[in-house]
Short mmCIF file of C-alpha atoms in Angstrom, two decimals:
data_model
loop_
_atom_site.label_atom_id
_atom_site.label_comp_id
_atom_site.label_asym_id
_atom_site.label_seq_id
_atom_site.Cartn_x
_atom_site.Cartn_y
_atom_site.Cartn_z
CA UNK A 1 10.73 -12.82 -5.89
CA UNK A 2 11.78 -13.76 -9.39
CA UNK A 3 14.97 -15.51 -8.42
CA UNK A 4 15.47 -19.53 -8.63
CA UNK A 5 16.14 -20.25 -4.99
CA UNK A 6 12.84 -18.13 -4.07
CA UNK A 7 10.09 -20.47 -4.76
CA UNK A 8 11.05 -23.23 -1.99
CA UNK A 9 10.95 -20.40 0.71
CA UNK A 10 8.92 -20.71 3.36
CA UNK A 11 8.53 -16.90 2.98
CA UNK A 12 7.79 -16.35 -0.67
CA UNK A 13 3.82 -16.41 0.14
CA UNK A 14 4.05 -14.18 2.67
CA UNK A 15 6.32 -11.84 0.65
CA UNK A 16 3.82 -11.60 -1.94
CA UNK A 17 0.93 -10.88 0.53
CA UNK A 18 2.80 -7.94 2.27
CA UNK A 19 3.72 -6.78 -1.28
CA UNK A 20 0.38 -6.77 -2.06
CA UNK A 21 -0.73 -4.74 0.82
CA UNK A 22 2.37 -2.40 0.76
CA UNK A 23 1.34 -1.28 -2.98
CA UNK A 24 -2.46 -0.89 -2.08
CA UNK A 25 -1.14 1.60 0.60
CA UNK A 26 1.35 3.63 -2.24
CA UNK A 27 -2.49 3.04 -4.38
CA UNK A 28 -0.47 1.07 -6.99
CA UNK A 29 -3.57 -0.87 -7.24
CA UNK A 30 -2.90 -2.74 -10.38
CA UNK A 31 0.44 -4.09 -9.05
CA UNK A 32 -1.00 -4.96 -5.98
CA UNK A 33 -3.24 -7.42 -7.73
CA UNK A 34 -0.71 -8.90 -9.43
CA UNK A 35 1.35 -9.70 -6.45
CA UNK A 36 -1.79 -11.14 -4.65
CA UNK A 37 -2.64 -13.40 -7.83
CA UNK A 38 1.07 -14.44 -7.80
CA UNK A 39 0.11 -15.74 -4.50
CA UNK A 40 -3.01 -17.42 -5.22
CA UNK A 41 -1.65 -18.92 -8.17
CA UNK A 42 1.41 -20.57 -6.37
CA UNK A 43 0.70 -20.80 -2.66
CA UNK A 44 -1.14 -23.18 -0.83
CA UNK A 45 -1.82 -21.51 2.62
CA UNK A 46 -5.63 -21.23 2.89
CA UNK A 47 -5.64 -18.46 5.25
CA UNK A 48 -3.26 -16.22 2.99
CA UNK A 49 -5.32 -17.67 0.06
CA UNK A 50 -8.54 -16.36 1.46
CA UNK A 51 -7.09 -12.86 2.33
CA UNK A 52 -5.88 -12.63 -0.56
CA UNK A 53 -8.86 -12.99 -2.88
CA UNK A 54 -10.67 -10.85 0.12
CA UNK A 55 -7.59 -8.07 -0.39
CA UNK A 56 -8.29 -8.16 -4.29
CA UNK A 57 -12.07 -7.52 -4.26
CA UNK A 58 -11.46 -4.99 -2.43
CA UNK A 59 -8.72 -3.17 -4.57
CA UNK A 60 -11.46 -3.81 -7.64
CA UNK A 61 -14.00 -1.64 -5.42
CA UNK A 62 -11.20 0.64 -5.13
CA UNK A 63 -11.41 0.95 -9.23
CA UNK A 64 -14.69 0.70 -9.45
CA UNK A 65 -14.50 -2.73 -10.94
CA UNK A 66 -17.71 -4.26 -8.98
CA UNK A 67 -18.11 -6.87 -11.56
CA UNK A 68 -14.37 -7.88 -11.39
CA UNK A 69 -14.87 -8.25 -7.38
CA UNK A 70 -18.03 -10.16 -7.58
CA UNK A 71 -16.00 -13.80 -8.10
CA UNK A 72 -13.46 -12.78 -5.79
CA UNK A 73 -15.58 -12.34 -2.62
CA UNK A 74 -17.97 -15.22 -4.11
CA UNK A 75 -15.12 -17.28 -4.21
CA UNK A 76 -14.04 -16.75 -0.25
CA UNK A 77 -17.79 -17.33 0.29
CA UNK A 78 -17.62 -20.63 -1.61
CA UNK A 79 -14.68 -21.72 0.76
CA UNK A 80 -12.19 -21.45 -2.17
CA UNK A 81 -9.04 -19.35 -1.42
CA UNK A 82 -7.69 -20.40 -4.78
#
């Protein structure tokens, strides 16, 4: 997902979601936050926006890191994917 031509596909958001959820499932929890930030950072779908931040409060509940999920889910609740 790091190469030039790969930030004007149409794809590249959805890449990073299904990334995201393909390392929660191998429990590579750490990575899969970082692939689902790379998506909120640089995508502007709301409805892959809002999974997203729903998909990374959820892997911080998987670490027990309730204060980290807090914003996250407070965030969706908001109406603010990114």
């Amino acid at each position: 997902i790091g190469m030039e031509a790969a930030k004007d596909s149409p794809l590249r958001c959805a890449t990073f979601y299904a990334r995201g959820v393909a390392l929660e499932d191998l429990q590579k929890f750490e990575e899969a936050i970082t692939s689902y930030r790379q998506l909120i950072d640089g995508c502007k779908d709301e409805r892959l926006l809002t999974d997203a931040r729903i998909r990374v409060g959820d892997v911080y509940i998987q670490l027990k890191k309730y204060d980290a999920a807090i914003p996250e889910f407070a965030a969706v609740a908001a109406g603010k994917g990114d």
